[in-house]
Coordinates of C-alpha atoms and ligand atoms in Angstrom, one line a residue:
M206 CA 73.1 133.1 106.7
L207 CA 74.8 130.7 104.3
S208 CA 72.5 129.3 101.7
A209 CA 72.9 126.9 98.8
S210 CA 72.5 129.7 96.2
K211 CA 75.0 132.0 98.0
I212 CA 77.5 129.2 98.1
L213 CA 77.1 128.3 94.5
D214 CA 77.4 132.0 93.5
A215 CA 80.7 132.2 95.4
F216 CA 82.0 129.0 93.8
R217 CA 81.5 130.6 90.3
S218 CA 85.0 132.0 90.7
V219 CA 86.5 128.6 91.3
K220 CA 87.8 127.0 88.1
H221 CA 89.8 123.9 87.3
P222 CA 92.8 124.9 85.2
D223 CA 91.9 122.3 82.5
E224 CA 88.3 123.3 82.2
K225 CA 86.6 125.9 80.1
S226 CA 84.4 127.1 82.8
N227 CA 83.9 127.3 86.6
I228 CA 82.8 124.4 88.7
V229 CA 79.2 125.6 89.1
E230 CA 78.5 126.0 85.4
L231 CA 79.9 122.6 84.8
G232 CA 77.8 121.0 87.5
H233 CA 80.9 119.9 89.5
I234 CA 79.2 120.5 92.9
E235 CA 76.9 117.7 93.9
D236 CA 75.2 116.6 97.1
L237 CA 75.2 120.1 98.5
I238 CA 73.8 120.3 102.0
V239 CA 73.8 123.6 103.9
K240 CA 72.8 123.6 107.5
P241 CA 73.7 126.0 110.3
E242 CA 76.1 123.6 111.8
R243 CA 77.3 121.8 108.7
V244 CA 78.2 122.3 105.1
S245 CA 78.9 119.3 102.9
F246 CA 79.2 118.7 99.2
T247 CA 81.0 116.5 96.6
L248 CA 83.4 117.9 94.1
V249 CA 83.4 116.2 90.8
F250 CA 86.7 115.6 88.9
R251 CA 86.9 114.3 85.3
K252 CA 89.5 111.7 86.2
P253 CA 91.0 110.0 89.3
G254 CA 94.3 111.3 90.6
D255 CA 93.6 114.8 89.4
P256 CA 96.7 116.9 90.2
F257 CA 94.5 119.9 91.2
E258 CA 92.2 118.1 93.6
K259 CA 93.9 119.6 96.7
S260 CA 94.0 123.1 95.4
M261 CA 90.4 122.9 94.2
R262 CA 89.2 121.8 97.6
A263 CA 91.3 124.6 99.3
A264 CA 89.8 127.2 96.9
C265 CA 86.3 126.1 97.9
E266 CA 87.2 126.3 101.5
R267 CA 88.6 129.8 101.1
K268 CA 85.4 130.9 99.4
L269 CA 83.3 129.6 102.3
K270 CA 85.4 131.5 104.8
E271 CA 85.1 134.7 102.7
L272 CA 81.3 134.2 102.8
G273 CA 81.5 134.2 106.5
M274 CA 81.1 130.5 107.3
A275 CA 81.2 130.5 111.1
E276 CA 84.2 129.1 112.9
G277 CA 83.4 125.6 114.1
T278 CA 81.0 124.8 111.2
E279 CA 81.6 121.2 110.2
L280 CA 82.8 121.1 106.6
N281 CA 82.8 117.9 104.5
I282 CA 84.1 118.0 101.0
G283 CA 83.9 114.6 99.2
S284 CA 85.3 113.8 95.8
R285 CA 83.8 111.9 92.9
Y286 CA 85.6 110.9 89.7
L287 CA 83.9 110.5 86.4
K288 CA 84.2 107.2 84.6
K289 CA 86.4 107.0 81.6
I290 CA 84.6 106.8 78.3
Q291 CA 84.4 103.2 77.5
H292 CA 84.4 101.5 74.2
A293 CA 80.9 101.1 72.9
K294 CA 81.2 97.4 73.1
E295 CA 82.1 97.4 76.8
A296 CA 79.3 99.9 77.6
D297 CA 76.9 97.6 75.8
Q298 CA 78.0 94.6 77.8
K299 CA 77.4 96.5 81.0
A300 CA 73.9 97.4 79.6
E301 CA 74.3 100.7 81.3
M302 CA 72.3 103.4 79.6
L303 CA 74.1 106.7 79.0
P304 CA 76.9 106.0 81.5
H305 CA 78.7 109.2 80.6
V306 CA 75.8 111.6 80.8
R307 CA 75.9 113.1 84.2
N308 CA 72.5 114.9 84.5
I309 CA 69.4 114.0 82.5
I310 CA 66.7 116.7 82.7
A311 CA 63.3 115.9 81.3
V312 CA 61.3 119.0 80.3
A313 CA 57.6 118.1 80.5
S314 CA 54.2 119.4 81.1
G315 CA 50.8 117.8 81.2
K316 CA 49.3 120.1 78.5
G317 CA 50.4 120.7 74.9
G318 CA 51.5 124.0 73.5
V319 CA 52.6 125.5 76.8
G320 CA 56.2 126.0 75.6
K321 CA 58.1 122.8 76.6
S322 CA 60.2 122.8 73.4
T323 CA 60.8 126.5 73.7
V324 CA 62.0 126.2 77.3
A325 CA 64.0 123.0 76.6
A326 CA 65.8 124.7 73.6
N327 CA 66.6 127.9 75.4
L328 CA 67.6 126.1 78.6
A329 CA 70.0 123.8 76.7
V330 CA 71.6 126.8 74.9
A331 CA 71.8 128.7 78.2
L332 CA 73.5 125.7 80.0
A333 CA 76.0 125.4 77.1
E334 CA 76.8 129.1 77.2
G335 CA 79.2 128.7 80.1
G336 CA 81.2 125.9 78.5
A337 CA 79.3 122.8 79.7
R338 CA 78.8 119.9 77.4
V339 CA 75.1 119.9 76.6
A340 CA 72.9 117.5 74.7
L341 CA 69.3 118.1 73.7
V342 CA 67.0 115.2 72.7
D343 CA 63.7 115.7 71.0
A344 CA 61.5 113.0 72.5
D345 CA 58.4 114.3 70.9
I346 CA 58.1 111.5 68.5
Y347 CA 54.7 112.5 67.1
G348 CA 55.5 116.2 66.6
P349 CA 59.3 116.9 66.7
S350 CA 59.9 120.6 66.7
L351 CA 63.6 120.9 67.5
P352 CA 64.8 120.6 63.9
I353 CA 62.9 123.8 63.1
M354 CA 63.9 125.5 66.3
F355 CA 67.6 124.8 65.6
D356 CA 67.5 125.4 61.8
L357 CA 68.4 121.8 61.2
V358 CA 65.4 120.8 59.0
N359 CA 67.4 119.5 56.1
E360 CA 70.3 118.1 58.0
K361 CA 70.9 114.4 58.6
P362 CA 73.2 113.0 61.3
F363 CA 76.0 110.7 60.2
A364 CA 76.0 107.1 61.1
T365 CA 79.4 105.5 62.0
E366 CA 80.2 101.9 62.5
V367 CA 81.8 101.0 65.9
D368 CA 82.6 97.4 66.5
G369 CA 80.1 96.3 63.9
K370 CA 77.3 98.4 65.4
T371 CA 75.8 101.5 63.8
R372 CA 76.2 104.5 66.0
I373 CA 74.5 107.8 65.3
E374 CA 76.5 111.1 65.6
P375 CA 74.3 113.8 67.0
L376 CA 74.3 117.1 65.1
E377 CA 75.8 120.2 66.8
R378 CA 74.3 123.6 66.8
Y379 CA 75.0 126.6 69.1
G380 CA 77.2 124.4 71.2
V381 CA 74.5 121.8 71.8
Q382 CA 74.5 118.2 70.6
I383 CA 71.1 117.5 69.2
L384 CA 69.1 114.4 68.1
S385 CA 65.5 114.3 67.0
I386 CA 63.4 111.7 65.4
G387 CA 62.6 114.4 63.0
F388 CA 66.1 114.0 61.4
F389 CA 65.2 110.4 60.4
V390 CA 61.6 110.5 59.2
D391 CA 59.4 112.8 57.4
P392 CA 57.6 114.6 60.3
S393 CA 54.2 114.2 58.6
K394 CA 54.8 110.4 58.7
A395 CA 55.9 110.3 62.3
L396 CA 52.3 111.2 63.2
I397 CA 51.1 107.7 62.2
W398 CA 53.6 105.8 64.3
R399 CA 52.1 103.1 66.5
G400 CA 53.0 103.2 70.2
P401 CA 55.5 100.3 70.3
M402 CA 57.4 101.5 67.1
A403 CA 57.6 105.0 68.5
S404 CA 58.9 103.7 71.8
S405 CA 61.7 101.7 70.2
A406 CA 62.7 104.5 67.8
L407 CA 62.9 106.7 70.8
T408 CA 65.1 104.5 72.9
S409 CA 67.4 104.1 70.0
L410 CA 68.0 107.8 70.0
F411 CA 69.6 107.3 73.4
R412 CA 71.0 103.9 73.0
D413 CA 72.5 104.0 69.5
A414 CA 73.9 107.5 69.6
E415 CA 77.5 108.4 70.2
W416 CA 76.9 110.9 72.9
G417 CA 80.4 111.0 74.5
E418 CA 80.8 112.8 77.8
I419 CA 77.8 115.1 78.6
D420 CA 77.3 117.4 81.6
Y421 CA 73.6 118.1 81.0
M422 CA 71.2 116.2 78.7
V423 CA 67.9 118.1 78.2
I424 CA 65.0 116.0 77.0
D425 CA 62.1 117.8 75.3
M426 CA 59.1 115.6 76.2
P427 CA 55.9 115.3 74.2
P428 CA 52.7 116.6 75.7
G429 CA 50.7 114.5 78.1
T430 CA 51.6 111.7 80.4
G431 CA 51.3 108.7 78.2
D432 CA 53.3 105.7 76.9
I433 CA 56.3 107.6 75.7
H434 CA 56.8 109.2 79.1
L435 CA 56.7 105.8 80.7
T436 CA 59.2 104.4 78.2
L437 CA 61.5 107.2 78.9
V438 CA 61.4 107.4 82.6
Q439 CA 61.6 103.6 82.9
N440 CA 64.6 103.3 80.5
L441 CA 66.7 106.3 81.4
P442 CA 68.2 107.4 84.7
V443 CA 66.4 110.8 84.5
T444 CA 68.0 113.0 87.1
G445 CA 65.1 115.4 87.5
A446 CA 62.1 116.8 85.8
V447 CA 61.3 120.4 84.9
I448 CA 57.6 121.0 84.5
V449 CA 56.5 123.9 82.3
S450 CA 53.0 125.4 82.6
T451 CA 51.2 128.6 81.6
P452 CA 49.4 130.3 84.5
Q453 CA 45.7 129.5 83.6
E454 CA 43.7 126.9 85.5
V455 CA 43.4 124.4 82.7
A456 CA 47.2 124.3 82.2
L457 CA 47.8 124.1 86.0
A458 CA 45.5 121.1 86.3
D459 CA 47.6 119.3 83.7
A460 CA 50.9 120.4 85.3
R461 CA 49.7 118.9 88.5
K462 CA 49.2 115.6 86.7
G463 CA 52.7 115.9 85.2
V464 CA 54.2 116.3 88.6
A465 CA 52.2 113.4 90.0
M466 CA 53.4 111.2 87.2
F467 CA 57.1 111.8 88.0
R468 CA 56.3 111.3 91.7
Q469 CA 54.6 108.0 91.2
K470 CA 56.3 105.3 93.4
D471 CA 57.4 103.2 90.5
I472 CA 58.8 106.2 88.6
N473 CA 60.2 108.3 91.4
V474 CA 62.0 111.0 89.4
P475 CA 62.6 114.1 91.5
V476 CA 60.8 117.2 90.2
L477 CA 63.5 120.0 90.1
G478 CA 60.8 122.7 89.8
L479 CA 58.2 124.5 87.8
V480 CA 58.7 127.1 85.0
E481 CA 55.9 129.6 84.3
N482 CA 55.8 130.3 80.6
M483 CA 53.8 133.1 79.0
A484 CA 53.7 134.5 82.5
W485 CA 52.7 137.9 81.2
F486 CA 52.7 139.8 77.9
T487 CA 54.9 142.8 77.2
P488 CA 54.4 144.5 73.9
L489 CA 57.5 145.6 72.1
E490 CA 56.4 149.3 72.0
L491 CA 55.5 149.3 75.8
P492 CA 58.4 147.4 77.4
D493 CA 57.4 148.4 80.9
N494 CA 53.9 147.2 80.7
K495 CA 52.8 143.7 81.8
Y496 CA 49.5 142.2 80.8
Y497 CA 48.6 139.0 82.6
I498 CA 46.7 137.4 79.8
F499 CA 46.6 133.9 81.3
G500 CA 46.2 135.1 84.9
N501 CA 48.8 136.2 87.5
G502 CA 51.0 134.0 89.6
G503 CA 49.2 130.7 89.0
V504 CA 52.4 128.7 88.7
A505 CA 53.9 130.2 91.8
R506 CA 50.9 129.2 93.8
L507 CA 51.1 125.7 92.3
A508 CA 54.8 125.5 93.2
E509 CA 53.9 126.3 96.8
E510 CA 51.1 123.8 96.9
L511 CA 53.3 121.0 95.6
N512 CA 56.3 122.1 97.6
V513 CA 58.6 122.4 94.6
P514 CA 60.7 125.4 93.6
L515 CA 59.5 127.9 91.0
L516 CA 62.6 127.9 88.7
G517 CA 61.6 130.9 86.6
Q518 CA 59.0 133.0 84.8
I519 CA 59.2 133.7 81.1
P520 CA 56.9 136.3 79.5
L521 CA 55.1 136.0 76.3
V522 CA 57.3 137.9 73.9
Q523 CA 56.9 138.0 70.1
G524 CA 60.6 137.6 69.6
V525 CA 60.5 134.2 71.4
R526 CA 58.0 132.8 68.9
E527 CA 59.9 134.4 66.0
S528 CA 63.3 133.1 67.0
G529 CA 61.8 129.6 67.5
D530 CA 60.4 129.7 63.9
N531 CA 63.6 131.1 62.6
G532 CA 65.8 128.4 64.0
M533 CA 67.7 130.5 66.6
P534 CA 66.6 130.2 70.2
A535 CA 65.9 133.6 71.7
V536 CA 68.6 133.2 74.4
L537 CA 71.2 133.6 71.7
D538 CA 70.3 137.2 71.4
K539 CA 71.8 138.9 74.4
T540 CA 69.7 142.0 73.9
S541 CA 66.5 140.0 74.1
P542 CA 64.4 140.7 77.2
V543 CA 64.3 136.9 77.9
Y544 CA 68.1 136.5 77.7
P545 CA 68.6 137.2 81.5
L546 CA 65.5 135.2 82.4
F547 CA 66.7 132.0 80.6
R548 CA 70.2 132.5 82.0
D549 CA 68.7 132.7 85.5
L550 CA 66.6 129.7 84.8
A551 CA 69.7 127.7 83.8
N552 CA 71.4 128.8 87.1
E553 CA 68.4 127.8 89.1
V554 CA 68.4 124.4 87.4
R555 CA 72.1 124.0 88.2
T556 CA 71.4 124.9 91.9
Q557 CA 68.5 122.4 92.1
L558 CA 70.6 119.7 90.6
A559 CA 73.5 120.3 93.0
I560 CA 71.0 120.0 95.9
R561 CA 69.1 117.1 94.3
H562 CA 71.9 114.6 94.6
S563 CA 72.1 115.2 98.3
I564 CA 68.4 114.5 98.8
Y565 CA 67.7 111.5 96.6
A566 CA 69.7 108.5 95.5
P567 CA 70.5 108.3 91.8
T568 CA 67.3 107.5 89.8
E569 CA 67.0 103.8 89.2
V570 CA 66.2 102.5 85.8
V571 CA 63.6 99.9 85.8
K572 CA 65.2 97.9 83.1
M573 CA 66.8 98.5 79.8
N574 CA 66.9 95.6 77.4
D575 CA 64.9 94.4 74.5
S576 CA 62.5 92.3 76.5
N577 CA 61.4 95.6 78.1
D578 CA 61.0 97.1 74.8
P579 CA 57.3 97.0 73.8
A580 CA 58.3 96.7 70.2
C581 CA 59.9 93.3 70.9
Q582 CA 57.0 91.8 72.8
S583 CA 54.8 90.6 70.0
Ligands
ATP204 N1 57.4 132.8 76.0 C1 56.9 132.7 74.8 N2 56.7 133.9 74.1 C2 56.2 133.8 72.8 N3 55.9 132.7 72.1 C3 56.1 131.5 72.8 C4 56.6 131.5 74.2 N4 56.8 130.2 74.5 C5 56.4 129.5 73.5 N5 56.0 130.2 72.4 C6 55.5 129.8 71.2 O1 54.3 129.0 71.4 C7 54.3 127.9 70.5 C8 54.2 126.6 71.3 O2 55.5 126.5 72.0 P1 56.2 125.1 72.1 O3 56.3 124.5 70.8 O4 57.5 125.4 72.8 O5 55.2 124.4 73.1 P2 55.2 122.8 73.5 O6 54.7 122.8 74.9 O7 56.5 122.2 73.2 O8 54.1 122.3 72.5 P3 53.8 120.7 72.2 O9 53.0 120.3 73.3 O10 53.1 120.7 70.9 O11 55.1 120.0 72.1 C9 55.5 128.1 69.6 O12 55.1 128.7 68.4 C10 56.4 128.9 70.4 O13 57.3 129.7 69.6
MG205 MG1 57.0 120.6 72.0

C-alpha cells in the first residue's frame, strides 16, 4: 500500500540540480493526497519557467512506479512557483506579513517548562541539517531562552537601513537564522513588560526583520495560552502548531488547552501533532534502561483522543539539558541518543506539512496593521 510517508521517503532521492538538498528536505512537496485510486501533490519551484520542471516531474513519476503505484492510479502533479523576493518597500505596501516564509511552525504547550524551547531549538537545527533555509524566532518575550541555547548571549543583530526604514538582520548560528527579544533588552527587564508593549515588540521581530527566503520558520512560544499567543496567531499566517507535553496528567491537561486554542474557530491553525518530551529517563551508565518518571504513554493517548499525530518522543537525557545550557543544541552531536529522535521528528514535521496543505487552505491572518496592534490603541 502506498502511504504519504513511503512516498516522501522515496522522493528523498529526487533533487533539483540547483538546490543543496532533495525536494523532501526542502519542503517542495505540498498538498499531498494519497488514496488507493489517486495520488496528487504539488511540486514547488523557486522560480517560474524552471528549466528542470519537466525532468523533476518525470523523476517523481518514476519513483512512484518503482514504489509499485498500480497501473491506472490517477496521478496529478501540480506546480507552484515561489514569489520573487520583493523590495521591502513593495512588501510593505502589500502589507503582507512574511511573504517569503513558506512554512511557519509554532512550537507551543499549555504548561511551562515542558521543553518547548528545547524542542524548538533542536527541531530548527534538524530541519536545517539537510540544507533547508530555517529561521527560529524566540517569541517568549517574558523569558527568552534561545540566546543561551545558541550561545548568543552577548551578540547583537545589526540594523540596516532599507528605503529609510530600519531593518534588523537576524543572527545566524548552526545554519539557522535567529531572532530573540533577548538580543535587544536585558532579559531581567523583559519580565516587567506590559502586555501591549510586549505584543508590539514581538510583532516587530517579524515585521521589521530582513528574513529573506525561508523554507521553515520555527517559533518558540511562551508558556500558556494568553495575549502573546493571540497576537501571534492573529498576525502571522502560522502554517501549523506543534504541541509539546510531558506525559503526566497536569501537563496533558494544559496541552489539551493548547490544542483547543489553535483549533478555536477564530484562530483555526492546524495542529501538526504532539511531541512527548521527557518521555522516559535513561541514565548514562544504563543506556538500555527506561524509567517512566512522568508516566508512560500519556501523550500518545492524548494524541489519539484529539485525533492528531504523535510526532515524536524525546527522553529525559542529561546531555539535552547540558547542551541547552552550553549553547549547542543536542542534535548537533551525532553521537547523542537524541540525535536520531530529533531527526525523525523533523521528518515527521515535514510529512505533516506536506499533507497539511492538502487538507486546509492557507491560514488566514486576521489583520496586520497598526490599528490591530494593542500598543497603538490607547
Ligand atoms: N528531553 C530533555 N532532557 C533533559 N533536559 C531537558 C529535556 N527537555 C528539556 N530539558 C531541560 O528542561 C528545562 C526546561 O526546558 P525548556 O526551557 O525547553 O522548556 P520550556 O517549555 O521552553 O520552558 P518555558 O515554559 O519556561 O519557556 C531546560 O533546562 C532544558 O534544558
Ligand atoms: Mg521556553
